[in-house]
C-alpha positions as YAML, in Angstrom:
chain: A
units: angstrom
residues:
- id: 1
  name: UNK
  ca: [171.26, -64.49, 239.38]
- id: 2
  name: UNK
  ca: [171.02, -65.28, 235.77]
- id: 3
  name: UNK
  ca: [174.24, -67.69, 235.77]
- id: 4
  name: UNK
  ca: [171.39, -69.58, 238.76]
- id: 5
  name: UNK
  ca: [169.41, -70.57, 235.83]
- id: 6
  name: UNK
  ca: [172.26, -71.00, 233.11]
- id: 7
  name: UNK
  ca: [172.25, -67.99, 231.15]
- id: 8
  name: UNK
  ca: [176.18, -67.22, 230.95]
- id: 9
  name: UNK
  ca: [176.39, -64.65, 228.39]
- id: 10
  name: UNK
  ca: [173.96, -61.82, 228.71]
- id: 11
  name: UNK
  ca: [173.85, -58.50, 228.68]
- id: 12
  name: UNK
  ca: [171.39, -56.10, 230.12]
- id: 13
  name: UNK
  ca: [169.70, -53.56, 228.22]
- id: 14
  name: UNK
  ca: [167.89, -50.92, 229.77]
- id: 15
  name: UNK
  ca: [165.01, -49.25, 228.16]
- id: 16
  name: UNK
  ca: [164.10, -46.29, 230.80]
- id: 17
  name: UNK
  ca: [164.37, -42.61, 230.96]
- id: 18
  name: UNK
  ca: [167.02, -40.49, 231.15]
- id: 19
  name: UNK
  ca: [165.91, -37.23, 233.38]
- id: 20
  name: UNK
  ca: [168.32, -34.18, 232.78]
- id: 21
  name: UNK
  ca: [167.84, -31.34, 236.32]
- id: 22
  name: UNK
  ca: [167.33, -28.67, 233.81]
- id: 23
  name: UNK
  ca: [167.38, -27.89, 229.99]
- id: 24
  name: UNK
  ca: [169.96, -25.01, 230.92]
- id: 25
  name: UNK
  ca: [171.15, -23.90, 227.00]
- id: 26
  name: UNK
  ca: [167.11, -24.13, 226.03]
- id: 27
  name: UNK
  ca: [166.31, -22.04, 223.05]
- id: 28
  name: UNK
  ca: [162.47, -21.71, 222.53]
- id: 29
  name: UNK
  ca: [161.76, -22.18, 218.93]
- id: 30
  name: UNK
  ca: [161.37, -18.59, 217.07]
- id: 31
  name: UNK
  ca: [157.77, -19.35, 216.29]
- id: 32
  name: UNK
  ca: [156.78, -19.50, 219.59]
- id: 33
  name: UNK
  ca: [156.35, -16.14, 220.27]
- id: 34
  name: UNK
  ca: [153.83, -16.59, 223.38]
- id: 35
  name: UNK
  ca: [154.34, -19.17, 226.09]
- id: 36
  name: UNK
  ca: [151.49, -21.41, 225.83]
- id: 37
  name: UNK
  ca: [151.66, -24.58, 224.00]
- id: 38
  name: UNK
  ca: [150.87, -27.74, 223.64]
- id: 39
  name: UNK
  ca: [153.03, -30.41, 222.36]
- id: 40
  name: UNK
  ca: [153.55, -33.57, 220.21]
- id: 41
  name: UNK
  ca: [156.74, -35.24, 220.36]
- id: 42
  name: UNK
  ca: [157.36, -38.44, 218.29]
- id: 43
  name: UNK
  ca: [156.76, -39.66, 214.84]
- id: 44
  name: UNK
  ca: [154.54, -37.54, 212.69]
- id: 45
  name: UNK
  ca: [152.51, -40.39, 211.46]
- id: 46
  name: UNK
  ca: [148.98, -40.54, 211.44]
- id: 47
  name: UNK
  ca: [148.95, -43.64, 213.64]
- id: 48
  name: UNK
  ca: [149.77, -41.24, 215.78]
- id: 49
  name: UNK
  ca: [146.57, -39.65, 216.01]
- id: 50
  name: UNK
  ca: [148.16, -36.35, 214.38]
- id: 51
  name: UNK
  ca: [144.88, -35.79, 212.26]
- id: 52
  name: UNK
  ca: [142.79, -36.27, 215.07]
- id: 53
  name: UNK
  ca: [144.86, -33.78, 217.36]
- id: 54
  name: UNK
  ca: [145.14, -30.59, 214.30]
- id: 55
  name: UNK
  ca: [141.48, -31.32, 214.60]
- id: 56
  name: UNK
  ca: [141.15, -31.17, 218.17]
- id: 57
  name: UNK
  ca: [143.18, -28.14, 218.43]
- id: 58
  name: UNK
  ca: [141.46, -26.26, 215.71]
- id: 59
  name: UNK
  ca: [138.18, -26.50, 218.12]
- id: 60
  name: UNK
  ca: [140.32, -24.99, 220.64]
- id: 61
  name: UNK
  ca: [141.59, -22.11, 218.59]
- id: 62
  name: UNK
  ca: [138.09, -21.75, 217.52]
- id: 63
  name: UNK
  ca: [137.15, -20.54, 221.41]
- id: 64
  name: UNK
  ca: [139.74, -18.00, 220.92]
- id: 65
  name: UNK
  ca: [142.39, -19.68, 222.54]
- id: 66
  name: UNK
  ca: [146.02, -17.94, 222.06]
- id: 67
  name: UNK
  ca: [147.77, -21.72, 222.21]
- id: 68
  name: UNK
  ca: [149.97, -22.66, 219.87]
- id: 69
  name: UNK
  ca: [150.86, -26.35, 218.64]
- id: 70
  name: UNK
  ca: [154.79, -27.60, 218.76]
- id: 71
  name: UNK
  ca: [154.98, -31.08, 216.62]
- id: 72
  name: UNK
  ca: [158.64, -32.12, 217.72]
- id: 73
  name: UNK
  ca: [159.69, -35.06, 215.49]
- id: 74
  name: UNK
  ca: [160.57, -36.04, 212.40]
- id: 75
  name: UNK
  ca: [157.78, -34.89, 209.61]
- id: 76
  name: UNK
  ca: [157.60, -35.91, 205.86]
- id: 77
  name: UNK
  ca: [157.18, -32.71, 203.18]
- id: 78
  name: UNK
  ca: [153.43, -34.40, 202.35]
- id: 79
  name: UNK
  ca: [152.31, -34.91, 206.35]
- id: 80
  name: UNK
  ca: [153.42, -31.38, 206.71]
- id: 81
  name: UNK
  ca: [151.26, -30.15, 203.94]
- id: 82
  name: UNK
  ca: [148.56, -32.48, 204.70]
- id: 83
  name: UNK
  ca: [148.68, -31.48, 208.40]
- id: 84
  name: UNK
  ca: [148.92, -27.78, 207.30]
- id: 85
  name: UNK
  ca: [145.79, -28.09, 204.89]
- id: 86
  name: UNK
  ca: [143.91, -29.58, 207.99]
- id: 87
  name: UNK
  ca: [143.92, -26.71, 210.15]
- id: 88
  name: UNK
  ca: [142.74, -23.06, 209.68]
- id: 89
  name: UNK
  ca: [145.34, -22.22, 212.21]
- id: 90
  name: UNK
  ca: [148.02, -23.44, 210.45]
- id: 91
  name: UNK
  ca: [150.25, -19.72, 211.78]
- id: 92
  name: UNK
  ca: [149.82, -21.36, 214.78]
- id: 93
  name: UNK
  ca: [151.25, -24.78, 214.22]
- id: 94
  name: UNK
  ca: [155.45, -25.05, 214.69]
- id: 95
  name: UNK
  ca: [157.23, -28.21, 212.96]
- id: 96
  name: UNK
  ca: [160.50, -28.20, 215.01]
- id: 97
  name: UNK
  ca: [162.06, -31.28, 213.18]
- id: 98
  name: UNK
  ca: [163.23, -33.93, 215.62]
- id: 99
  name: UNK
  ca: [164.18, -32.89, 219.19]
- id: 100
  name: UNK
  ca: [166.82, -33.69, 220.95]
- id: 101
  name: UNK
  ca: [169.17, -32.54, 224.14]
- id: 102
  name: UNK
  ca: [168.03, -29.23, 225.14]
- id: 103
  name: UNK
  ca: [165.44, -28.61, 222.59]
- id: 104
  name: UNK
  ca: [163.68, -31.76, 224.04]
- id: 105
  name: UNK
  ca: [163.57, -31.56, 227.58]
- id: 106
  name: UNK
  ca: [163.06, -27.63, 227.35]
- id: 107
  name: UNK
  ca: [159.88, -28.19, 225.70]
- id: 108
  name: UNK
  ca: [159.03, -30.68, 227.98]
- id: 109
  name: UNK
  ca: [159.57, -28.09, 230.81]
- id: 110
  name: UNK
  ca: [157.71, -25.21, 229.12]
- id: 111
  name: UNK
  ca: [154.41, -27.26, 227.92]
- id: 112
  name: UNK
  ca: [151.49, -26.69, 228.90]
- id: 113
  name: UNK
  ca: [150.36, -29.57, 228.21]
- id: 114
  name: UNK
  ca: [151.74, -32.66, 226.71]
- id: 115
  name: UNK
  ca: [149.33, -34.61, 223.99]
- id: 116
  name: UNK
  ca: [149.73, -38.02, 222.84]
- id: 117
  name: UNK
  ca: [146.58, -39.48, 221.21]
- id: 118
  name: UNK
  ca: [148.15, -42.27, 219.45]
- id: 119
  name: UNK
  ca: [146.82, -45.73, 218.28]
- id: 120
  name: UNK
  ca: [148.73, -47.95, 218.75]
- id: 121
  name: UNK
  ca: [152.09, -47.60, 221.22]
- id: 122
  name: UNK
  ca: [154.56, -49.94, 222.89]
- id: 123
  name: UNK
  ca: [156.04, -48.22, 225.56]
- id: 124
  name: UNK
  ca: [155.96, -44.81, 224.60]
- id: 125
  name: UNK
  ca: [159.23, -43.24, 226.21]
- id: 126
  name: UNK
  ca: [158.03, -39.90, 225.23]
- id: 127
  name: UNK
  ca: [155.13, -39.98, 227.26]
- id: 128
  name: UNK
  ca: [157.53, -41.32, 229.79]
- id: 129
  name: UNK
  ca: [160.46, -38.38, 229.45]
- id: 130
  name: UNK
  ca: [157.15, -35.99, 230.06]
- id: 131
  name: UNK
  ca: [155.77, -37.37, 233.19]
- id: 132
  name: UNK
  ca: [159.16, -37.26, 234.20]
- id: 133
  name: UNK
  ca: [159.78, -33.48, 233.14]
- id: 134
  name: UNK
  ca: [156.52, -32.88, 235.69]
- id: 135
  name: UNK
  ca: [154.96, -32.08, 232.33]
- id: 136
  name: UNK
  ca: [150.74, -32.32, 232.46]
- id: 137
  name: UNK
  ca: [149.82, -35.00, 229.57]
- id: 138
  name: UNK
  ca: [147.28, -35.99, 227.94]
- id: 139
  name: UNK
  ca: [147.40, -39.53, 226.27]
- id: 140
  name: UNK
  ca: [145.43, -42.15, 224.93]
- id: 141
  name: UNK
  ca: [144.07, -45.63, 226.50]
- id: 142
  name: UNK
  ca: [146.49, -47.16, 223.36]
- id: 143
  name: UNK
  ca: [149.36, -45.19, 224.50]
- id: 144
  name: UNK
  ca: [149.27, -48.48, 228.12]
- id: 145
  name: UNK
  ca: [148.33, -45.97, 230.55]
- id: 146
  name: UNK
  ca: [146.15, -48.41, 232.72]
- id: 147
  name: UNK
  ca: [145.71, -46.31, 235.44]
- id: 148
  name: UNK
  ca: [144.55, -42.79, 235.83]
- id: 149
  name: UNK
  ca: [147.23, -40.37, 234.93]
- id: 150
  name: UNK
  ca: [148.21, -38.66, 238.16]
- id: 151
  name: UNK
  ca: [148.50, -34.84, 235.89]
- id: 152
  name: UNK
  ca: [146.32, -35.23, 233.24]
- id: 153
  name: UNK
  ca: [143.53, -37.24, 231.53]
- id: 154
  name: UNK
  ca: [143.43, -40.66, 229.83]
- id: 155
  name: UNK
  ca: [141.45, -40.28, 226.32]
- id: 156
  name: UNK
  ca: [139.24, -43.29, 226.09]
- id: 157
  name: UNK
  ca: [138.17, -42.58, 222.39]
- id: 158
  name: UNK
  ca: [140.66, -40.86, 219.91]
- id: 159
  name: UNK
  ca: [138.76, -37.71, 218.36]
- id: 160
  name: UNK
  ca: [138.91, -34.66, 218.11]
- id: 161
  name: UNK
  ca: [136.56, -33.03, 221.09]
- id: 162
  name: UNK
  ca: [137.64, -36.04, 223.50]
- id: 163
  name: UNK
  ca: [141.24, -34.59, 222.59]
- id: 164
  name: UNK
  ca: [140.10, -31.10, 223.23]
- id: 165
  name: UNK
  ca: [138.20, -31.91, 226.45]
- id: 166
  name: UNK
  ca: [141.77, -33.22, 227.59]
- id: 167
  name: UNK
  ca: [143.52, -30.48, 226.72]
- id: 168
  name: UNK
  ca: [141.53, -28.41, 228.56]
- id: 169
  name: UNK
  ca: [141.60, -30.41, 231.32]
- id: 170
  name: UNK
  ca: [144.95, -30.51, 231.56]
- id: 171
  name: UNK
  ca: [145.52, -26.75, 231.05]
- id: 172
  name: UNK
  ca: [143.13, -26.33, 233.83]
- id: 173
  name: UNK
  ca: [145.23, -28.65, 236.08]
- id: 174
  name: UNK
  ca: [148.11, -26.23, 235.36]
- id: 175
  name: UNK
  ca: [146.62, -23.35, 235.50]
- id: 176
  name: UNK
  ca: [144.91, -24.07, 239.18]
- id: 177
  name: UNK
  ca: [148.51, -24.48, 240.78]
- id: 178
  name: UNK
  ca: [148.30, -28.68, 240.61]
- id: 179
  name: UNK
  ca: [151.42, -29.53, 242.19]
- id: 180
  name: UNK
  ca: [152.97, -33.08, 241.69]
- id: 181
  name: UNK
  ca: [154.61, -32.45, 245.44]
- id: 182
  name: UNK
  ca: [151.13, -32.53, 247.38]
- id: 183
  name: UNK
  ca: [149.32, -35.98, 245.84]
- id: 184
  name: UNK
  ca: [146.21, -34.36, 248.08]
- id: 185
  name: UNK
  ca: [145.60, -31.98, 244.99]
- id: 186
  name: UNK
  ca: [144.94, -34.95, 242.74]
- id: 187
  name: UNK
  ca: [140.94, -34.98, 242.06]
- id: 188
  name: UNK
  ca: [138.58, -36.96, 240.94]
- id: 189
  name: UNK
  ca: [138.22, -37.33, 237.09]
- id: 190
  name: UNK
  ca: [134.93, -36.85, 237.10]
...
């Protein structure tokens, strides 16, 4: 169809997501020592909204909350200690590097709930690779959602308590047996 309107030599270059059936040789970090966790995967870069989310789960911890924080992604010595110096619960924060393969899609499967309050996004494949993992995320307007996220919440303002309020949200979704087989358990997002 593309020779139609003269274009000869092309190629086609996909930019979806590739969905592996299971993360079968997953290896939980050693850190994480409970199950429950949320998680960041991508850049650690404060456009990112990485401040914003240390903050956000700090308020959570503060509730007594037994979560722990996975940043997946590359991380510079300085955001680490600046990231570290943020949070009172920084025992509770695990840098796993960047993740790929089975590391990735095993903490996809395992989250409780993935977070992405970033500023400014493209199209953010990791947000994509989660959805697709059945993972429940939590992500902000910036990140294109448009529409309401069919298991989680859209953050309309990126700080901290919005942030918390969608990671409990989310964890609440999980927790109540939402199923992304029956649509009829969607609710309202009142």
């Amino acid at each position: 169809s593309l020779r139609k309107l003269g274009i000869y030599n092309s190629r086609i270059i996909e930019n979806g997501v590739a969905v592996f059936n299971s993360a079968s040789s997953y290896i939980p970090p050693k850190e994480l020592d409970r199950k429950e966790f949320i998680l960041f995967l991508g850049r650690i870069v404060e456009k990112k909204g990485v401040f914003e989310l240390i903050c956000a789960f700090d308020l959570l911890k503060n509730t007594g909350s037994n979560l722990k924080l996975v940043m997946a992604g590359p991380v510079t010595g300085k955001m680490r200690r600046r990231l570290n110096g943020l949070s009172k619960f920084s025992s509770d924060i695990v840098f796993t590097g960047p993740a790929l393969g089975d590391l990735k899609w095993g903490l996809y499967e395992n989250t409780d709930v993935f977070v992405l309050p970033s500023y400014s996004e493209g199209q953010p494949i990791a947000l994509l690779e989660a959805l697709a993992k059945g993972a429940t995320c939590c992500a902000s307007k910036a990140c294109g959602v448009n529409i309401e996220l069919s298991r989680g919440r859209v953050i309309d303002n990126i700080v901290s308590k919005d942030i918390a309020d969608g990671i409990v949200h989310c964890i609440g979704l999980k927790k109540n047996g939402f199923n992304i087989e029956r649509p009829s358990s969607v609710k309202s997002w009142g």
